[in-house]
Amino acid sequence: MSADFNEMVELFKTELELCQLKPTETMAVLTSGGVLEDYAKAFMEAARMIGANAFQLNLPPANRGISGSFGVTPLTDNRVAVEVLKKADLIIDLVLLLFSKEQLELQNAGKRILLVVEPFDVIKRMFPKPSDKKRVLHAAELMKNAKELRFTNKAGTDVTYKLGQYPFLIEYGFADEPGRWDHLPSGFSAGTPNDGGVEGVVVLDRGDILFPFNRYVQEPVTLTIKDGYVTQIEGGFDAVLMKEYMDSFKDPRAYAISHIGWGLNDRAQWHSLALDSKVFGMDGRSFYGNVLFSLGPNTELGGTNDTQCHLDIPMKNCTLYLDGKLIVQDGEVVIEEMKPE
Amino acid sequence: MSADFNEMVELFKTELELCQLKPTETMAVLTSGGVLEDYAKAFMEAARMIGANAFQLNLPPANRGISGSFGVTPLTDNRVAVEVLKKADLIIDLVLLLFSKEQLELQNAGKRILLVVEPFDVIKRMFPKPSDKKRVLHAAELMKNAKELRFTNKAGTDVTYKLGQYPFLIEYGFADEPGRWDHLPSGFSAGTPNDGGVEGVVVLDRGDILFPFNRYVQEPVTLTIKDGYVTQIEGGFDAVLMKEYMDSFKDPRAYAISHIGWGLNDRAQWHSLALDSKVFGMDGRSFYGNVLFSLGPNTELGGTNDTQCHLDIPMKNCTLYLDGKLIVQDGEVVIEEMKPE
Amino acid sequence: MSADFNEMVELFKTELELCQLKPTETMAVLTSGGVLEDYAKAFMEAARMIGANAFQLNLPPANRGISGSFGVTPLTDNRVAVEVLKKADLIIDLVLLLFSKEQLELQNAGKRILLVVEPFDVIKRMFPKPSDKKRVLHAAELMKNAKELRFTNKAGTDVTYKLGQYPFLIEYGFADEPGRWDHLPSGFSAGTPNDGGVEGVVVLDRGDILFPFNRYVQEPVTLTIKDGYVTQIEGGFDAVLMKEYMDSFKDPRAYAISHIGWGLNDRAQWHSLALDSKVFGMDGRSFYGNVLFSLGPNTELGGTNDTQCHLDIPMKNCTLYLDGKLIVQDGEVVIEEMKPE
Amino acid sequence: MSADFNEMVELFKTELELCQLKPTETMAVLTSGGVLEDYAKAFMEAARMIGANAFQLNLPPANRGISGSFGVTPLTDNRVAVEVLKKADLIIDLVLLLFSKEQLELQNAGKRILLVVEPFDVIKRMFPKPSDKKRVLHAAELMKNAKELRFTNKAGTDVTYKLGQYPFLIEYGFADEPGRWDHLPSGFSAGTPNDGGVEGVVVLDRGDILFPFNRYVQEPVTLTIKDGYVTQIEGGFDAVLMKEYMDSFKDPRAYAISHIGWGLNDRAQWHSLALDSKVFGMDGRSFYGNVLFSLGPNTELGGTNDTQCHLDIPMKNCTLYLDGKLIVQDGEVVIEEMKPE
Amino acid sequence: MSADFNEMVELFKTELELCQLKPTETMAVLTSGGVLEDYAKAFMEAARMIGANAFQLNLPPANRGISGSFGVTPLTDNRVAVEVLKKADLIIDLVLLLFSKEQLELQNAGKRILLVVEPFDVIKRMFPKPSDKKRVLHAAELMKNAKELRFTNKAGTDVTYKLGQYPFLIEYGFADEPGRWDHLPSGFSAGTPNDGGVEGVVVLDRGDILFPFNRYVQEPVTLTIKDGYVTQIEGGFDAVLMKEYMDSFKDPRAYAISHIGWGLNDRAQWHSLALDSKVFGMDGRSFYGNVLFSLGPNTELGGTNDTQCHLDIPMKNCTLYLDGKLIVQDGEVVIEEMKPE
Amino acid sequence: MSADFNEMVELFKTELELCQLKPTETMAVLTSGGVLEDYAKAFMEAARMIGANAFQLNLPPANRGISGSFGVTPLTDNRVAVEVLKKADLIIDLVLLLFSKEQLELQNAGKRILLVVEPFDVIKRMFPKPSDKKRVLHAAELMKNAKELRFTNKAGTDVTYKLGQYPFLIEYGFADEPGRWDHLPSGFSAGTPNDGGVEGVVVLDRGDILFPFNRYVQEPVTLTIKDGYVTQIEGGFDAVLMKEYMDSFKDPRAYAISHIGWGLNDRAQWHSLALDSKVFGMDGRSFYGNVLFSLGPNTELGGTNDTQCHLDIPMKNCTLYLDGKLIVQDGEVVIEEMKPE
């Protein structure tokens, strides 16, 4: 009921406008288990101010079992709920549908979906600008036209991805087109390598970030990669942690290389994780000039690997090429069209 | 989180079973504005225990304007919400859809609807028994076969209703058939007179109840009735209150005679309003042997009077006849089939 | 956490001192179902300030069934809880043990018990003075020495009670002796008539109070009394309400005459019920010069009538005699020793 | 955090604009003891939207003693708090400063003060229109020019007030001029009779309202008035209640006739007290065409009677004259300038 | 009030059944300061479902002074509370009685005590199976029959414990025998070395866990051990942290070697501390195949060292022998009877 | 409302007495946005117990923009609020006015200001003793008389500060003199070097603390310092973190050397950050014998550098000299007058 709530309503109203929510449309807010109730209320009020129809669909919590796995959501095996959401044009997802087949079905039905889970101060700081869209689309365009992506860093990384088999992930922070999913806030594009199409070495350097541990790498970790899979992990404690975690899933596909791309949000901060680690991690995943290296599933981009083990690893100060053309140099984006206004 | 919550879940589970909710079906709970949140949670949990699918649909509050009128609900002008509710088989109504055309539409679509708004101790005390259904249906059957209903009391009431033009209201406390609406808790049947078909005098006696004032009549009030309308109201303060209230709607149809019937719930108590007046009033409307006299709209039973002024007036110790046959004598039901087990 | 809490602690500390709680003793606070949590905390803190040992015993709510009957409490069938309470010297009862056999057992074991359920502003206004004890004991003494109590009022009351068979109720607001029960706040004494020993007529006048309805009588009600039982109730709405309520217990003993006495608390106000009716009613039961007429059980004073129907009816402006000696005249106490300081 | 909060902010923003709050000014909200916290937050937010400076001053609760008397407030004996409030231009009073000398001091210092204590739905329904000001000022003007006010009703009232000694109370619902106090919502004007200048009989009829009992008169009450004082009260229970209450203050000045006037707010409803009695009572005091008869203090309008006993008694269907000129006839205002738009 | 609460009740009911709580018995839940209120309510409800008697004893918070020391509890110096708890058969400890003499007194009086402090998802994941008991008892049996325990790791650990002087700690997650204490969840057995009976070197490796810091060792720490005491601590930051912390107690007995054993709970995860560090740490202490090395007090197992400094240090990948027989090899339990079903 | 609240009130009452709050004075508590509401209430109650006048001033939250910068507070651009606070003698600051010009204005107006933001257990443990004042003043006196401060550590630090240009920071935990600001709890003195007057090398060793990251240095970090500015940062991850953070402000003045001093609070613990990192960090900044090295602004001590980047870095085991005289040796204070009683 504080001024913060009103600030939240105002910002979410702007977001709904970026999402092109019209007075003739319907917005649904999907909630479960009392989580993010304030966000739900603020989105309902923001929709009211726009004059759009709105409803909140509250479902029993998902039974994610002991591991809290991705892909199992309150929509799992809930046909009616999926049909209910299809009544909306824009779906605000406060329950993390990511990696679920129900999300794909909703997107295929033309629904816009916006994931919102970060703390409000992160959303506020990284809030999307209309121009972000153009910059992120440019990145996707570059990747679509490339056959090969290679990146290096001074710690010894040199790895090459074959591209072309799969579509691309485009996150600029608002869901403004039919069937589009996005995450508030974000700001990057990513591609998935062709099956078996990654070779080389990735050396995680001090300061690279390990999600979901929300932890900075303290000592270099060397990953040997063959045929699209990590075959060896060497290093200090961080190497132990990665290995133990990945082994705990008892699934060899946990070692697969997943999507690759670079960050473009200039309001995102590499260092904010050091000030508050209770976040989902969009600062780390989106900061300007990172290379977002990733392990695990690729079903979100059309592949068949649906392992429940997923690590996102934003790396600093890398150099990245597409078909040999320099795109990012030592953590700086060199292409004019992708630089911030 | 108290034991009471578990008691609530258990009772609501029994209610859902009375409503014939099956594991293959879907239950929707309709809420708005944070009201009766504990009921919503208990129904969701009860549905989970039955194994039925369930969702809660939370809508922005209705804009009922300054008068809090019946018939304007969070569903008003909300096509999408109505369609969403049609995904369910059973709808738990915690927002009072009564007298809305959206409720009728949902019933016509075959949905079972259960209204729940009384305090929990009232629900618990008056909780429906399976046998209530048979007794209430018997009352409706008697009315369906009658051409005329007449009732009297010792204060001077003698009034006659023509029946046959309209269908009948049947409330036994659970919604167990497609298209059926009911109210938890209840227990009575009622008919609406033919247009213009009421003549006589009703004298409200001390102790008769005035809803929505949740007040016992203190001194007799004499209502003269012609052609189905009250033409004169005489008496003390209670007469003043009735008249002022009805006049405030500036609608002559507020004076129409509405439904008529008698109460059959032997756990309902005439006197409980004297112990707690913060209720909707199902004790008063349902107590065994009352005559439930009513003024105002008749759209819920197929008529055309949709005035927003509605008074329900349960009367004690009346004598009621159908086509001259004695049904209730001085507040005692005389027909064996309608007596409690 | 407001200043009110500190005021509460201070007042409860004074009360504990009136109850003679010593640093070497133990106080128990009995709670259930989250009711009066602030009182519990304040008593715990007050005991701490006195240096006494203290504990709060929190029990599951009693299952009082549909009628909320007196005598069924969270201690019912809970042997361990009773034993636990016996560890204390003084028991603060926030759950209404009144009329339970467990309360009697605790009193017999020498425990002091203090009932506290009124709103805090009532407690504060009517808070006991040390001198109240002497005045109330004087009233009890007068009754103990009398064979007959008679009272009248201008509305037509003239009724006579035979005394002597049973002990007396003494409430001055603090429990300062082993085995003593009292109610904070209070201020009256009362006796129970000999079995069958009441004859005459009681006419409740306008302004007399009907508990548990927390309602002022609006029109005179005439009660005919024979052999200790009400045999007839005549009057307007209030007569109807009394009769219906008493009949609903389906127990002829509901019509028995119960205790009789007069009020002595000069801070209690007859009119406060008109300003706030959400009270237990110690203002009405205790106001200076009332005659507290009562119907129903007498087990609390050694009798055998344990009907669950209990009405307390404080009457104004009565005249009361003991063995013919004038004690109260037109609502004024005439005995010097019972007048306020 | 609901939509209601935003509606509240919007309405309060309109109110602040009616109060002429400017971006260069400061608004203070005075609170105490956690009461009306949502109103405080909504006013703070509304002031922020206007661009005005704002602060909330939260004080320890007043120690009003056992009687909850008017005139003792959280400002009593709190010099610093009064000085702090003088830093503001407009003071939103959520603690009821009415009848305190600190309120007068703040008014004398040129501060605008707005009292707000009614439930939000009452505020919303009765919300002031700019045109209310003109109509209420017209009423005050008429009284200022009159030497004598007389009113009657069919129950037997015929009483005459001498006017001219004291100023007039003007309440139109917003505080828009330096030193002005008002109450949101309201809508009437009133004058205080000359000392000793009231003679006649007032007969309260069924349906007239007794504040602070928030109760409708059930049977006529006859008040004999001589030299500005009630000398006799006759009638049924209502007469008993009035008399007992007034006597309880042990102050003969409780019987003085206080202000007199008539209601002009056409959105106020006589009958709403029958639907919800938990109100301060501005519906009753302001409804269009009432005569607001009052007993008790007159210090607020410059007199010397500061008795703590105050009854406001809105009467229906009266006829009122100023110097013999008809102003209100049987509860209808007959002067064109005072009729609603 | 969410579905989680019901899941909690169900799981706690199973736990009470594992604890052999009978309908003829009494369960006490010990709470203080509002901590874990939901657990208290769920246990009360679970006991109700079993039909057992139950009470919650809520005490003022312990005054643990500035250091939050073990052993000072809300029972300290509270004779009455201890006596009250003796009324129960099973005590659910939500306040951490561990290392208090009152806990020992209750155990000696035959009370079963169950400590419950972990977050609910940890309890759920690690929830005890009936077969855990047999496996943990087998471990204890092996140690009881051994004179010497030796363990090594690849980082350089080689240390030998003399056994036989003291009894053994047996934690399988439920308290099912008179006088038995257990911790929900757990799963290990441990012995305390004979006085002065530990010699060798322990080298904590990367990934070993330091409780109470809830931190993984980042660089090896070498502990030299003589006559049962650590005499030297060498290494990087972790060595500094251990040494500073242990020195801060100003008690040489902080350096004593405490209990030793190995983990047997196959649902416990070494890595979960990296995902959530706000835990007590039963995952770390119980994971299958760990060696739980410990420093500090041994009074819980009959010794005399009651230093308030206590570190539990679960180590990975160790090899452990009893009288030369291989029990754990490189973190894998080799004895068939202790392997999970 | 728990015993903890009363403990809080007692401790805060002692603090107010240390602050010399007199019954004739006024204390203000400054709050905003609902933060630390319990502290506000406890200070209000503590002032009441002392008999001092008290008020709470609650303001809208500051708009600190995206960076949460120091120096922007709820008082920023709020003239009236500043004037309101000037009505008080002692201001309890619960909103962090540090580095704001409004704080300086209040100090210049002679107001005592006490900042309170640490968790209550930290306040309780580190609570000031009257003797702390003398010891901290002695430290300040030593610095005032010195021209040069030099400190070293075994990791390689050797750095020299020129002193004399600026005043000194004196924090002993209570604000007992007009115009004095202090922080509850604290315990150190610090000086600011002359402009450009720092030369040498600072090597942060393992275990030194990095605020605001609330993190222990894991590997040495070497800072080269020339003309009062850090010119080079070398080391492992901690060096990266510092550099990235400081660069993010895009302000070369972030690299300036700020205040220097040593800790004197013997109840502060270096290791407590390892047990709870959700603190402001007064343990780290004040522990006995630390050297508190700092980077960033110096406006609080009269300088002109108002960069928003501020790092406090308490270092362990340093040796510090003033004009060549040994003051602290390897983390031990050697001057008798500064040792704890």
JSON list of C-alpha atoms in Angstrom, two decimals, chain C residues 55-121:
[
{"chain": "C", "resi": 55, "resn": "PHE", "atom": "CA", "xyz": [4.03, -20.15, 31.34]},
{"chain": "C", "resi": 56, "resn": "GLN", "atom": "CA", "xyz": [1.42, -20.04, 28.64]},
{"chain": "C", "resi": 57, "resn": "LEU", "atom": "CA", "xyz": [-0.46, -23.21, 27.92]},
{"chain": "C", "resi": 58, "resn": "ASN", "atom": "CA", "xyz": [-1.90, -23.15, 24.44]},
{"chain": "C", "resi": 59, "resn": "LEU", "atom": "CA", "xyz": [-4.42, -25.88, 23.64]},
{"chain": "C", "resi": 60, "resn": "PRO", "atom": "CA", "xyz": [-6.37, -26.93, 20.58]},
{"chain": "C", "resi": 61, "resn": "PRO", "atom": "CA", "xyz": [-9.82, -25.32, 20.43]},
{"chain": "C", "resi": 62, "resn": "ALA", "atom": "CA", "xyz": [-12.63, -27.14, 22.19]},
{"chain": "C", "resi": 63, "resn": "ASN", "atom": "CA", "xyz": [-15.10, -28.91, 19.99]},
{"chain": "C", "resi": 64, "resn": "ARG", "atom": "CA", "xyz": [-18.22, -27.23, 21.31]},
{"chain": "C", "resi": 65, "resn": "GLY", "atom": "CA", "xyz": [-20.40, -28.67, 18.61]},
{"chain": "C", "resi": 66, "resn": "ILE", "atom": "CA", "xyz": [-23.00, -26.59, 16.87]},
{"chain": "C", "resi": 67, "resn": "SER", "atom": "CA", "xyz": [-24.38, -24.81, 19.88]},
{"chain": "C", "resi": 68, "resn": "GLY", "atom": "CA", "xyz": [-21.28, -23.28, 21.43]},
{"chain": "C", "resi": 69, "resn": "SER", "atom": "CA", "xyz": [-22.41, -24.65, 24.77]},
{"chain": "C", "resi": 70, "resn": "PHE", "atom": "CA", "xyz": [-21.07, -23.58, 28.12]},
{"chain": "C", "resi": 71, "resn": "GLY", "atom": "CA", "xyz": [-19.15, -26.25, 30.00]},
{"chain": "C", "resi": 72, "resn": "VAL", "atom": "CA", "xyz": [-17.35, -27.78, 27.03]},
{"chain": "C", "resi": 73, "resn": "THR", "atom": "CA", "xyz": [-13.85, -26.26, 27.02]},
{"chain": "C", "resi": 74, "resn": "PRO", "atom": "CA", "xyz": [-10.36, -26.95, 25.67]},
{"chain": "C", "resi": 75, "resn": "LEU", "atom": "CA", "xyz": [-9.78, -28.82, 28.96]},
{"chain": "C", "resi": 76, "resn": "THR", "atom": "CA", "xyz": [-12.65, -31.24, 28.37]},
{"chain": "C", "resi": 77, "resn": "ASP", "atom": "CA", "xyz": [-11.26, -34.79, 28.31]},
{"chain": "C", "resi": 78, "resn": "ASN", "atom": "CA", "xyz": [-7.74, -33.42, 28.48]},
{"chain": "C", "resi": 79, "resn": "ARG", "atom": "CA", "xyz": [-6.31, -34.90, 31.67]},
{"chain": "C", "resi": 80, "resn": "VAL", "atom": "CA", "xyz": [-2.75, -33.86, 30.98]},
{"chain": "C", "resi": 81, "resn": "ALA", "atom": "CA", "xyz": [-3.70, -30.24, 30.46]},
{"chain": "C", "resi": 82, "resn": "VAL", "atom": "CA", "xyz": [-5.53, -30.20, 33.77]},
{"chain": "C", "resi": 83, "resn": "GLU", "atom": "CA", "xyz": [-2.48, -31.67, 35.47]},
{"chain": "C", "resi": 84, "resn": "VAL", "atom": "CA", "xyz": [-0.25, -29.15, 33.77]},
{"chain": "C", "resi": 85, "resn": "LEU", "atom": "CA", "xyz": [-2.39, -26.32, 35.08]},
{"chain": "C", "resi": 86, "resn": "LYS", "atom": "CA", "xyz": [-2.10, -27.74, 38.56]},
{"chain": "C", "resi": 87, "resn": "LYS", "atom": "CA", "xyz": [1.60, -26.82, 38.38]},
{"chain": "C", "resi": 88, "resn": "ALA", "atom": "CA", "xyz": [0.52, -23.21, 38.62]},
{"chain": "C", "resi": 89, "resn": "ASP", "atom": "CA", "xyz": [-0.78, -21.28, 41.61]},
{"chain": "C", "resi": 90, "resn": "LEU", "atom": "CA", "xyz": [-2.78, -18.77, 39.63]},
{"chain": "C", "resi": 91, "resn": "ILE", "atom": "CA", "xyz": [-4.48, -19.53, 36.31]},
{"chain": "C", "resi": 92, "resn": "ILE", "atom": "CA", "xyz": [-5.45, -16.76, 33.92]},
{"chain": "C", "resi": 93, "resn": "ASP", "atom": "CA", "xyz": [-8.37, -18.17, 31.97]},
{"chain": "C", "resi": 94, "resn": "LEU", "atom": "CA", "xyz": [-8.71, -16.65, 28.50]},
{"chain": "C", "resi": 95, "resn": "VAL", "atom": "CA", "xyz": [-10.82, -19.51, 27.13]},
{"chain": "C", "resi": 96, "resn": "LEU", "atom": "CA", "xyz": [-13.97, -19.42, 29.35]},
{"chain": "C", "resi": 97, "resn": "LEU", "atom": "CA", "xyz": [-13.80, -22.48, 31.60]},
{"chain": "C", "resi": 98, "resn": "LEU", "atom": "CA", "xyz": [-17.00, -21.33, 33.33]},
{"chain": "C", "resi": 99, "resn": "PHE", "atom": "CA", "xyz": [-19.47, -24.11, 34.17]},
{"chain": "C", "resi": 100, "resn": "SER", "atom": "CA", "xyz": [-16.91, -26.87, 33.43]},
{"chain": "C", "resi": 101, "resn": "LYS", "atom": "CA", "xyz": [-16.08, -29.66, 35.85]},
{"chain": "C", "resi": 102, "resn": "GLU", "atom": "CA", "xyz": [-12.38, -29.11, 35.11]},
{"chain": "C", "resi": 103, "resn": "GLN", "atom": "CA", "xyz": [-12.67, -25.62, 36.58]},
{"chain": "C", "resi": 104, "resn": "LEU", "atom": "CA", "xyz": [-14.19, -27.08, 39.72]},
{"chain": "C", "resi": 105, "resn": "GLU", "atom": "CA", "xyz": [-11.39, -29.65, 39.93]},
{"chain": "C", "resi": 106, "resn": "LEU", "atom": "CA", "xyz": [-8.76, -26.94, 39.65]},
{"chain": "C", "resi": 107, "resn": "GLN", "atom": "CA", "xyz": [-10.51, -24.87, 42.32]},
{"chain": "C", "resi": 108, "resn": "ASN", "atom": "CA", "xyz": [-10.73, -27.92, 44.56]},
{"chain": "C", "resi": 109, "resn": "ALA", "atom": "CA", "xyz": [-7.00, -28.38, 44.08]},
{"chain": "C", "resi": 110, "resn": "GLY", "atom": "CA", "xyz": [-6.56, -24.93, 45.56]},
{"chain": "C", "resi": 111, "resn": "LYS", "atom": "CA", "xyz": [-5.78, -23.07, 42.35]},
{"chain": "C", "resi": 112, "resn": "ARG", "atom": "CA", "xyz": [-6.80, -19.44, 41.97]},
{"chain": "C", "resi": 113, "resn": "ILE", "atom": "CA", "xyz": [-8.52, -18.85, 38.63]},
{"chain": "C", "resi": 114, "resn": "LEU", "atom": "CA", "xyz": [-9.14, -15.51, 36.97]},
{"chain": "C", "resi": 115, "resn": "LEU", "atom": "CA", "xyz": [-11.41, -15.26, 33.95]},
{"chain": "C", "resi": 116, "resn": "VAL", "atom": "CA", "xyz": [-10.57, -12.40, 31.57]},
{"chain": "C", "resi": 117, "resn": "VAL", "atom": "CA", "xyz": [-12.61, -11.92, 28.38]},
{"chain": "C", "resi": 118, "resn": "GLU", "atom": "CA", "xyz": [-13.97, -8.36, 28.28]},
{"chain": "C", "resi": 119, "resn": "PRO", "atom": "CA", "xyz": [-12.56, -5.70, 25.89]},
{"chain": "C", "resi": 120, "resn": "PHE", "atom": "CA", "xyz": [-9.69, -3.79, 27.43]},
{"chain": "C", "resi": 121, "resn": "ASP", "atom": "CA", "xyz": [-11.52, -0.47, 27.79]}
]
